[in-house]
Coordinates of N, CA and C in Angstrom, one line a residue:
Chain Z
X30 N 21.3 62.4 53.7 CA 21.8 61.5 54.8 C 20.7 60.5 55.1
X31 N 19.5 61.0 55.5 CA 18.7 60.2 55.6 C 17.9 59.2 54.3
X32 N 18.2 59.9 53.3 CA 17.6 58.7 51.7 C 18.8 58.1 52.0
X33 N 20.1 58.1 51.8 CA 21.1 57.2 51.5 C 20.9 55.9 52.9
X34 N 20.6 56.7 54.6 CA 20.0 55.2 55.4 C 18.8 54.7 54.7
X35 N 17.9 55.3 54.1 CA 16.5 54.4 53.5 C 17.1 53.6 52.6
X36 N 18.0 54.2 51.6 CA 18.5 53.2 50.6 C 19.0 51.6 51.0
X37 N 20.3 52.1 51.9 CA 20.6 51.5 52.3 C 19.8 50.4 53.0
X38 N 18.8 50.6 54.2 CA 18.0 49.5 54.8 C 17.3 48.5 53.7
X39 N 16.8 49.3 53.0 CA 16.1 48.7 51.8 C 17.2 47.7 50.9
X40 N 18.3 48.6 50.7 CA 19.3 46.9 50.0 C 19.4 46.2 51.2
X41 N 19.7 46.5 52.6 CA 20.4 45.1 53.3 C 18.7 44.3 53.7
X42 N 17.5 45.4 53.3 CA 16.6 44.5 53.6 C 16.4 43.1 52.3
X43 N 16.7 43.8 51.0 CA 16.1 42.9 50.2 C 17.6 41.3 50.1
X44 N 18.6 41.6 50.7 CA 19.8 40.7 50.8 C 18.9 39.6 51.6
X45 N 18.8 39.8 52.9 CA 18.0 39.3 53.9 C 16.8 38.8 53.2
X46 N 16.1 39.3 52.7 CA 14.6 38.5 52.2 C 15.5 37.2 51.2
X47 N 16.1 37.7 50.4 CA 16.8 36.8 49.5 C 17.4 35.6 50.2
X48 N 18.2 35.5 51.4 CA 18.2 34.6 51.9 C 17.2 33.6 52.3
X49 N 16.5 34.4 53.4 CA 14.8 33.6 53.5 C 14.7 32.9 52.3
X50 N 14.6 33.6 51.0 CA 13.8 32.7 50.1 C 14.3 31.8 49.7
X51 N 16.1 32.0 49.3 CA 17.1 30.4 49.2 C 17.0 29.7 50.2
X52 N 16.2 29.7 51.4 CA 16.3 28.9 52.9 C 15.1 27.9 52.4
X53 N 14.0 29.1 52.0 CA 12.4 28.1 51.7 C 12.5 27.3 50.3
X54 N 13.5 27.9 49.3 CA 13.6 27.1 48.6 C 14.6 25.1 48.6
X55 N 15.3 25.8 49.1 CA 15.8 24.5 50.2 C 14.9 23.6 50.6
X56 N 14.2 24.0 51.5 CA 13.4 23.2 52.1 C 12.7 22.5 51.4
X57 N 12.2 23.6 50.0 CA 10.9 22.4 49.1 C 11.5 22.1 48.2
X58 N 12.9 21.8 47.8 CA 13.5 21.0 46.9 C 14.1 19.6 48.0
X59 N 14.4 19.7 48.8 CA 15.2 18.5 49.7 C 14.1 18.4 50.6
X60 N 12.9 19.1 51.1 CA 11.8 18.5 51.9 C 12.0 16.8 52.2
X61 N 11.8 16.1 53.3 CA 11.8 14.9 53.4 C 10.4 14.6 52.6
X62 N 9.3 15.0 53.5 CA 7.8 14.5 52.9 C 7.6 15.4 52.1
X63 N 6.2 15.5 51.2 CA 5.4 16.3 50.7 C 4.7 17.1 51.4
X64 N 4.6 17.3 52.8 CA 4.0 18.3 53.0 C 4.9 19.9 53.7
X65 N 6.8 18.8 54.1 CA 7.6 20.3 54.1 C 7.8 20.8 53.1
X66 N 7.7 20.3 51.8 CA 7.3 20.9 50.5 C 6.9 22.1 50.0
X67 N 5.3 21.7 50.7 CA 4.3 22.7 50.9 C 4.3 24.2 51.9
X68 N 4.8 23.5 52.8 CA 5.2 24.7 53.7 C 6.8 25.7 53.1
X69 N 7.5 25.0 52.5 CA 8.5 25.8 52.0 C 8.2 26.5 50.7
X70 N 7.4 26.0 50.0 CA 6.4 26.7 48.8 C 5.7 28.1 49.4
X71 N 4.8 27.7 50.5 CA 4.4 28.8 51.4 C 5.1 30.2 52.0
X72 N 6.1 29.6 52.4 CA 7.3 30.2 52.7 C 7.7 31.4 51.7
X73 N 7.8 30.6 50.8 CA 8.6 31.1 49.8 C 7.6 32.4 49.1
X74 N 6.2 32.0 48.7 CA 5.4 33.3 48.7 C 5.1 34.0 49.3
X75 N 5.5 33.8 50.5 CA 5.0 35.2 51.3 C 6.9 35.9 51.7
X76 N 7.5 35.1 51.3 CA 9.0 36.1 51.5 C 8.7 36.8 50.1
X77 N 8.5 36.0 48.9 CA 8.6 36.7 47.7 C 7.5 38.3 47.7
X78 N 6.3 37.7 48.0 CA 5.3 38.9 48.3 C 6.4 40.6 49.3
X79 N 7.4 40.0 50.4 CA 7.8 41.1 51.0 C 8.7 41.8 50.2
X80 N 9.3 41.0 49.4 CA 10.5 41.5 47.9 C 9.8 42.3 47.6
X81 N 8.2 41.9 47.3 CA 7.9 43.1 46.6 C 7.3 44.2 46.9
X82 N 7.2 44.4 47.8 CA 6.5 45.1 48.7 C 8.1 46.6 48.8
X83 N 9.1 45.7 49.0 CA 10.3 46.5 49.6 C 10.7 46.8 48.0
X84 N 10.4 46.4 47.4 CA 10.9 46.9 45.5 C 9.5 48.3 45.2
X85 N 8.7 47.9 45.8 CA 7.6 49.2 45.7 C 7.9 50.8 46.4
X86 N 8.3 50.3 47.9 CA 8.8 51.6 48.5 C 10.0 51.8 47.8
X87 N 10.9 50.9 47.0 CA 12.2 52.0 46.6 C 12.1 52.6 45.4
X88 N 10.5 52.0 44.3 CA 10.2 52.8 43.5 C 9.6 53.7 43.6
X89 N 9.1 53.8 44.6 CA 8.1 54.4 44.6 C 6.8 54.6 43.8
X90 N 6.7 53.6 43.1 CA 5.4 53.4 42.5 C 3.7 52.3 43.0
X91 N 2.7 52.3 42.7 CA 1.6 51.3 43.7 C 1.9 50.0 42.8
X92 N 2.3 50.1 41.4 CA 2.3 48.9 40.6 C 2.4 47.7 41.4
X93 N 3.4 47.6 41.9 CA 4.6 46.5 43.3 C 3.2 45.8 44.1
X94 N 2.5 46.9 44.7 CA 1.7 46.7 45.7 C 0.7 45.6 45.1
X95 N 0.1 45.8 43.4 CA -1.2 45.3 43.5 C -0.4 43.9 43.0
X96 N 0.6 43.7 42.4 CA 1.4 42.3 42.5 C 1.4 41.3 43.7
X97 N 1.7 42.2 44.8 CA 2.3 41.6 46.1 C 0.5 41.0 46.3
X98 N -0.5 42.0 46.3 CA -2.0 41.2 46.6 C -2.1 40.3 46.5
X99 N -1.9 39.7 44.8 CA -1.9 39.0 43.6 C -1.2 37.8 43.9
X100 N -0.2 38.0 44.9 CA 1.2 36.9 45.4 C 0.2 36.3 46.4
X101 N -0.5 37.3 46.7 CA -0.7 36.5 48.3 C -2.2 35.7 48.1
X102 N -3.1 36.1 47.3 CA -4.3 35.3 47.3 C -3.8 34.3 46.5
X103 N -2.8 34.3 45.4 CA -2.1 32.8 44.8 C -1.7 32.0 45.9
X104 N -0.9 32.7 47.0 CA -0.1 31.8 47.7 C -1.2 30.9 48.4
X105 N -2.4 31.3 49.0 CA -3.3 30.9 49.8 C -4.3 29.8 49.2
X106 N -4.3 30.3 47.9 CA -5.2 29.3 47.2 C -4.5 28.1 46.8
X107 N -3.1 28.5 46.5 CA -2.7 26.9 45.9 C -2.1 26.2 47.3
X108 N -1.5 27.2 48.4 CA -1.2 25.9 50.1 C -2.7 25.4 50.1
X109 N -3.7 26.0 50.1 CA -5.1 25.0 50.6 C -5.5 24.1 49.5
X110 N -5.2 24.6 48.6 CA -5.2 23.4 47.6 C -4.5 21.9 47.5
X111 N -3.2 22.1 48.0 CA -2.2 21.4 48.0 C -2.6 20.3 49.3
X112 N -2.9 21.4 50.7 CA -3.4 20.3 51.6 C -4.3 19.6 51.2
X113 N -5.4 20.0 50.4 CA -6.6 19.4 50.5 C -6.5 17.9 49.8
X114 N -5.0 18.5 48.5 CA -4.5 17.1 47.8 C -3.9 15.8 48.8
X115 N -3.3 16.7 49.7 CA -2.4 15.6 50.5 C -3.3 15.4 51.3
X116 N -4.6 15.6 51.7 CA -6.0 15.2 52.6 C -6.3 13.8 52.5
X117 N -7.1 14.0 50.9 CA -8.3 13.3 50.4 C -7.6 12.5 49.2
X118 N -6.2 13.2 48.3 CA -5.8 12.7 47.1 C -6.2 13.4 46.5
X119 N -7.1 14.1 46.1 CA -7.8 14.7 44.9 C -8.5 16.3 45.3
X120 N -8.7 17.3 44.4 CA -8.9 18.6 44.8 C -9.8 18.5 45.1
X121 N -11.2 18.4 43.9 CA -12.2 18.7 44.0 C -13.0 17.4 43.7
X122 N -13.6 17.0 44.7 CA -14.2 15.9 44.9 C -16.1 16.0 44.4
Chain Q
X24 N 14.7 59.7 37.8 CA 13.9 60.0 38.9 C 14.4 59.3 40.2
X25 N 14.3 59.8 41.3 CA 14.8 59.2 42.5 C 13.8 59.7 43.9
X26 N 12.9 58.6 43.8 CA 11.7 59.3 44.6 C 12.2 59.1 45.8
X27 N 12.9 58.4 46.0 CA 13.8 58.2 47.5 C 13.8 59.5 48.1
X28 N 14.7 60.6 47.1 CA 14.9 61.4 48.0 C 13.7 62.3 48.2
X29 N 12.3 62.6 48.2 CA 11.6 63.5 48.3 C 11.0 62.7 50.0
X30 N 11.8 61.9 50.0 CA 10.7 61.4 51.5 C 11.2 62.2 52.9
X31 N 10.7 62.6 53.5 CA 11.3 63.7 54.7 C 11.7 62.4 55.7
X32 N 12.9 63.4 56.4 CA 13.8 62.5 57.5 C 12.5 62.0 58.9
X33 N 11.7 62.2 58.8 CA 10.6 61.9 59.8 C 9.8 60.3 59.4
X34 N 9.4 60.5 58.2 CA 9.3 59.0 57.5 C 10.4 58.4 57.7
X35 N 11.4 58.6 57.0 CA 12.7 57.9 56.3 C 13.2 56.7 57.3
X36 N 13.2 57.6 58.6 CA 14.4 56.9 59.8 C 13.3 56.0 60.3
X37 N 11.8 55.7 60.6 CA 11.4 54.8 61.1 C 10.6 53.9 60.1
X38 N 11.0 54.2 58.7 CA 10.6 53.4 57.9 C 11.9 51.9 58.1
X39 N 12.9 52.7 57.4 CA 14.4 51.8 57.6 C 14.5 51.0 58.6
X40 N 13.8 51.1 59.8 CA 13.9 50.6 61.1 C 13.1 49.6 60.8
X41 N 11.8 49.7 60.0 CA 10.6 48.5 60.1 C 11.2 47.9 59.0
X42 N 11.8 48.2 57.6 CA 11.5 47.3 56.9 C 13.0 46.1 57.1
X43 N 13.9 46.7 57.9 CA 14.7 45.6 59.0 C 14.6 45.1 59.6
X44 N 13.7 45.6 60.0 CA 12.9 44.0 61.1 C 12.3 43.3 60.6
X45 N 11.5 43.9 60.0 CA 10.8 42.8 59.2 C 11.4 41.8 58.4
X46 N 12.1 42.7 57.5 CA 13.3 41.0 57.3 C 13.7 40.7 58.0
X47 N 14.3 40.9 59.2 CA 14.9 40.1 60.0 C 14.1 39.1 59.9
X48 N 12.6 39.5 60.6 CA 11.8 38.1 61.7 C 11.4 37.7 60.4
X49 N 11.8 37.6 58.7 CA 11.0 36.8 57.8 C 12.2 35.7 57.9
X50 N 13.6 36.4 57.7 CA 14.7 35.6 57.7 C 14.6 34.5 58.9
X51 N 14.3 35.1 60.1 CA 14.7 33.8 61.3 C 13.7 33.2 61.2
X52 N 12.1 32.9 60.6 CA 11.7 32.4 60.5 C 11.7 30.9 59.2
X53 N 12.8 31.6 58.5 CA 12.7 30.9 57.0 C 14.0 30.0 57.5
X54 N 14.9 30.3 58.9 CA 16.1 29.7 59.3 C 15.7 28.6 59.9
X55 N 14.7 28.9 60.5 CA 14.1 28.0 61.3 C 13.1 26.8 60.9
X56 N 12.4 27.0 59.6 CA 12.6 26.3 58.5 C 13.6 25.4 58.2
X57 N 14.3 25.6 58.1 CA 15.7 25.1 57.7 C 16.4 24.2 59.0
X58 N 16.1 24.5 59.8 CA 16.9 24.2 60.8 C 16.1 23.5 61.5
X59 N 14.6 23.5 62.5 CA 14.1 22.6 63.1 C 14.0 21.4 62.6
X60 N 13.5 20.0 63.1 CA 13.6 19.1 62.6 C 12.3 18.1 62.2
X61 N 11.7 18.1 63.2 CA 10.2 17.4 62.9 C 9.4 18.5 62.1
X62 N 8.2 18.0 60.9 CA 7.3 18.6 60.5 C 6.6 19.6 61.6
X63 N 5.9 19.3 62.1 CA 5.5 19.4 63.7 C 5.8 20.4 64.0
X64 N 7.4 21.2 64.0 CA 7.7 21.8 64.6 C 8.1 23.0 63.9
X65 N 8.5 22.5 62.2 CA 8.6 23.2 61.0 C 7.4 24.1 60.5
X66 N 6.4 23.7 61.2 CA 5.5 24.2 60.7 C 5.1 25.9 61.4
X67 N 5.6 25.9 62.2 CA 5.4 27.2 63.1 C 6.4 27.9 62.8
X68 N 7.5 27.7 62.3 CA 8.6 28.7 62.4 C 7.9 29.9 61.0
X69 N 7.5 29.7 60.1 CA 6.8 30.9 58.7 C 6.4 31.8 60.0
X70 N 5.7 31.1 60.4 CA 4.7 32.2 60.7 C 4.8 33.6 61.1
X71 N 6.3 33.3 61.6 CA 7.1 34.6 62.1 C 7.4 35.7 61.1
X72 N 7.4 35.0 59.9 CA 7.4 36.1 59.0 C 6.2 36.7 58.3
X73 N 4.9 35.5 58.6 CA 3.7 36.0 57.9 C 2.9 37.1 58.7
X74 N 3.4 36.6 60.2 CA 2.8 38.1 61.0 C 3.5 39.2 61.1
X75 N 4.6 39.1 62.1 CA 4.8 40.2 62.6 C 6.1 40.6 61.2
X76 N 6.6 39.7 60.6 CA 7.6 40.6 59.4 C 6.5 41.4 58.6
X77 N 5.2 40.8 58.0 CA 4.9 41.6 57.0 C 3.9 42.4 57.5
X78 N 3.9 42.5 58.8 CA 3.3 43.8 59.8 C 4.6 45.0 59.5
X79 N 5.8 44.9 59.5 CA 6.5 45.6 59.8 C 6.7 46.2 58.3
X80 N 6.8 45.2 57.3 CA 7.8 45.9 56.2 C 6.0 46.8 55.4
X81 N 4.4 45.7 55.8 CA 3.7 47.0 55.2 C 3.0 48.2 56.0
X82 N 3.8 48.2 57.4 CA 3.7 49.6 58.1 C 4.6 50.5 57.5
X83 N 6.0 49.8 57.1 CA 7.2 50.9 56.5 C 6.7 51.5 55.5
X84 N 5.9 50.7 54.6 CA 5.2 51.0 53.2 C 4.6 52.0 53.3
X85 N 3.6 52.3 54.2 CA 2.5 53.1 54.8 C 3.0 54.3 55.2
X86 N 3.8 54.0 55.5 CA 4.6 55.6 56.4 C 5.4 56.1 55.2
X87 N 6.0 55.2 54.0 CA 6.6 55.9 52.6 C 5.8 56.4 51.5
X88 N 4.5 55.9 51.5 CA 3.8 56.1 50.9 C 2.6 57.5 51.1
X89 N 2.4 57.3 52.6 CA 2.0 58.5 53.0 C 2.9 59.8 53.1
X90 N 4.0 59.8 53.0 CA 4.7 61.0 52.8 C 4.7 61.2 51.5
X91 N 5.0 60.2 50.6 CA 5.5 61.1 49.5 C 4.4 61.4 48.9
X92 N 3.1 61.0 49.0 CA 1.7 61.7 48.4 C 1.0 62.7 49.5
X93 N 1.2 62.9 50.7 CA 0.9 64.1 51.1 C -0.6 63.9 51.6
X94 N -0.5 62.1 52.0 CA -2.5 62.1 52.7 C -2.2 60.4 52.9
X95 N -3.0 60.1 54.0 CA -3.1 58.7 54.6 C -3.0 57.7 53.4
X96 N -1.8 56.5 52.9 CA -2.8 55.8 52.0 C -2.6 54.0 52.9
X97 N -4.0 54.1 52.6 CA -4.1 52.6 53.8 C -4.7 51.4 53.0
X98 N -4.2 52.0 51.9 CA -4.4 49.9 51.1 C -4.1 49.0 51.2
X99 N -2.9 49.0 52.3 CA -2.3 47.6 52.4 C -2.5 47.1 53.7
X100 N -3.4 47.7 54.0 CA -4.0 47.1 55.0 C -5.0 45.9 54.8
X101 N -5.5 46.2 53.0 CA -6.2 44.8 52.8 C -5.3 43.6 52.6
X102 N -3.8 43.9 52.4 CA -2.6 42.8 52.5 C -2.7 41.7 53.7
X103 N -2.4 43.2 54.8 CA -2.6 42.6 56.3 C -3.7 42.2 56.8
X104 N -4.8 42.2 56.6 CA -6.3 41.9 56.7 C -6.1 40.4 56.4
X105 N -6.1 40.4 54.7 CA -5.8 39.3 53.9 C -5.1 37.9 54.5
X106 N -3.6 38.2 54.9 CA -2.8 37.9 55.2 C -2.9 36.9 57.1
X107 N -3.4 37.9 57.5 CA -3.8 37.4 59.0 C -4.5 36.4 59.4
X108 N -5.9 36.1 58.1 CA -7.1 35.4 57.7 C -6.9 34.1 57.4
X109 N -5.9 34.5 56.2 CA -5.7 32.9 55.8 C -4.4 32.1 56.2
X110 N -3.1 32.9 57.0 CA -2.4 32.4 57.2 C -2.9 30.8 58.3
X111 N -3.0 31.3 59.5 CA -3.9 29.8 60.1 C -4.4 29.3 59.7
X112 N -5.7 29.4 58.5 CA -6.3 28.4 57.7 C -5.5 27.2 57.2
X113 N -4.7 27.8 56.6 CA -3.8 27.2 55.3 C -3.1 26.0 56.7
X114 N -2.0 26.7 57.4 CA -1.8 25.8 58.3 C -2.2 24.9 59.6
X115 N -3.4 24.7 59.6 CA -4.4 24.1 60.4 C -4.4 23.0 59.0
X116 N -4.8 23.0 58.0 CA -5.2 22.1 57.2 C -4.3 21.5 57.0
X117 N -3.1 21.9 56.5 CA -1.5 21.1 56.1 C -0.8 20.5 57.3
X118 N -1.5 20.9 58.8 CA -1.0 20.1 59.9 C -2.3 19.1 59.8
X119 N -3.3 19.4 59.6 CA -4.0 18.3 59.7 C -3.8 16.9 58.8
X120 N -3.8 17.7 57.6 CA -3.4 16.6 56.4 C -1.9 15.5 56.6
X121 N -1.4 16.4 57.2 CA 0.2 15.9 58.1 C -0.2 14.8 59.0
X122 N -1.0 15.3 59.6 CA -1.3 14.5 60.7 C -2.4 12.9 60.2
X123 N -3.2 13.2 59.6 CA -4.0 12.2 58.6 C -2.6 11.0 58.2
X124 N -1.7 11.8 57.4 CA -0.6 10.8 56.5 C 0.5 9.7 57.1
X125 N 0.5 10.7 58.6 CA 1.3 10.1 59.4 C 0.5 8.8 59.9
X126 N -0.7 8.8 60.2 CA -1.5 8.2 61.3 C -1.4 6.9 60.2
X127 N -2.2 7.3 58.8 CA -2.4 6.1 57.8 C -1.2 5.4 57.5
X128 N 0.2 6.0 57.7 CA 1.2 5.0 57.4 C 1.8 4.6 58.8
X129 N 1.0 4.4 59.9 CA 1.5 4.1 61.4 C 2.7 4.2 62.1
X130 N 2.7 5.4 61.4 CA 3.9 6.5 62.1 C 4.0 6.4 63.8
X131 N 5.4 6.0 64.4 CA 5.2 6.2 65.7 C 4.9 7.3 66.6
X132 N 5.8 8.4 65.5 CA 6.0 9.6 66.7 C 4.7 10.9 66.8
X133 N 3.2 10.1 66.2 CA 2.7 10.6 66.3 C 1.5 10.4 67.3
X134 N 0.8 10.5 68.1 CA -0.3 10.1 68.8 C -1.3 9.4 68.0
X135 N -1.8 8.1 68.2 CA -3.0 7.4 67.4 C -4.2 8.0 67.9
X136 N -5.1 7.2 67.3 CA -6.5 7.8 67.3 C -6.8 7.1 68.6
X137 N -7.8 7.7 69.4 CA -8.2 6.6 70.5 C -9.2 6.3 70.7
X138 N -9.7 4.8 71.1 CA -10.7 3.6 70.8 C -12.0 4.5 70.6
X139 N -11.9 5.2 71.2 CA -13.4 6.1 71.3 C -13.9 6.7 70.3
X140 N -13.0 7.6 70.3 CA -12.9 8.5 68.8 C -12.9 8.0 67.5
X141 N -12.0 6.5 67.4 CA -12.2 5.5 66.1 C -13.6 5.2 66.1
X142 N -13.9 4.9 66.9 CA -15.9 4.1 67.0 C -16.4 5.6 66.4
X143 N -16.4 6.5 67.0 CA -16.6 7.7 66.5 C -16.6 8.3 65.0
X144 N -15.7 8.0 64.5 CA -15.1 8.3 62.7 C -15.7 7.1 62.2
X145 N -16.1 6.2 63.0 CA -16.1 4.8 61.9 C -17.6 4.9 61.6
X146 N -19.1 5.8 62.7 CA -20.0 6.1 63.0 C -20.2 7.1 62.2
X147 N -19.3 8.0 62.2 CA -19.2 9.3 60.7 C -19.0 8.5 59.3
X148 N -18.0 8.1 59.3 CA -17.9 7.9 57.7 C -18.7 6.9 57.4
X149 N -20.0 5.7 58.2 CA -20.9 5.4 57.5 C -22.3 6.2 57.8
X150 N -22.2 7.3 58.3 CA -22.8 8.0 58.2 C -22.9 9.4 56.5
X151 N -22.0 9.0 56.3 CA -21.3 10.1 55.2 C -21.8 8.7 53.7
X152 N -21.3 7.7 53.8 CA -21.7 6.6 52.7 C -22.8 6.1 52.7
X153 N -23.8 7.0 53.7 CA -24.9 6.4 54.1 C -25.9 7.5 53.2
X154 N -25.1 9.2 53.3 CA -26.2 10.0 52.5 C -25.9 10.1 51.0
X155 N -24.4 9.7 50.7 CA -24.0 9.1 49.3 C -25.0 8.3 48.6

């Protein structure tokens, strides 16, 4: 009774993240400027990181987890990157 | 294999609980994306899902993971650590840079620089071409 509710929350959770992420993708394909772009790009990795986070608990294996890390210091390095392009023009000065 | 079922009904029910909310508040945040209108204002709606959704879905984690191995496991706490740290960074700079692009193409709906503060920047940046 209670695996078949875990299962269950777990698919209607991952429907729901899937949304989010067609929402953030949206945004950074039709963005007006370049920088809702960036924030829907942002968006987009940290919904993708919770996919995998919720694909971990239903494998139950850590593999998922050290991905999701891996999602999140990419996501951070390339938003500050990206600002720093729409700052100054150029990354690394 | 179906490790699902080895998780006891004491995890199970308040796992299912977190990792629904937490999508929820990633979904109304990504709606809200979608839906507000000024950058400005776009820019705050994530955040709903960078805090408190992926507070929620890696507490669920924590509580499934610690049952089904039989001892605390608290690694993803360097997620949420991680996560907490650089979320404001990133957007402080992308509002700033927002704010920079607007100002240089004399955007109205943004506040200009004021006289003071220009004498100010204009005192800095020959100050900055000065240690160049």
């Amino acid at each position: 009774m209670t695996t078949t509710l875990l299962a269950g929350a777990l698919l209607l959770a991952q429907m729901l993240l899937g949304i989010a992420m067609g929402c953030a993708v949206f945004r950074m394909l039709r963005g007006p400027r370049a920088q809702d772009r960036v924030v829907g790009l942002d968006t987009l990795y940290v919904n993708g990181m919770l996919m995998l986070l919720i694909f971990g608990i239903r494998t139950g294996s850590t593999l998922y987890f050290e991905a999701a890390l891996v999602i999140a210091l990419l996501g951070f390095v390339g938003t500050a990157a990206l600002a720093k392009f729409l700052m100054r023009g150029e990354v690394i000065e | 294999m179906m490790p699902l079922e080895n998780v006891p009904a004491w995890a199970a029910v308040p796992a299912a609980i977190l990792v629904l909310a937490g999508a929820s508040l990633a979904l109304i945040g990504s709606v809200g994306l979608l839906r507000l209108r000024s950058f400005y204002e776009r820019v705050h709606a994530p955040t709903l899902g960078t805090s408190m959704g992926m507070a929620c879905v890696l507490l669920a984690s924590m509580i499934v993971f610690s049952a089904l191995q039989v001892r605390p496991v608290l690694h993803e706490l360097l997620i949420a650590v991680f996560m907490l740290v650089t979320t404001p960074v990133t957007l402080m700079l992308l509002a700033r840079a927002s704010l920079y692009r607007d100002r240089a193409e004399g955007n109205d709906e943004v506040p200009q620089v004021a006289a003071s503060q220009k004498e100010a920047e204009v005192v800095e940046e020959r100050a900055e071409s000065g240690m160049r």
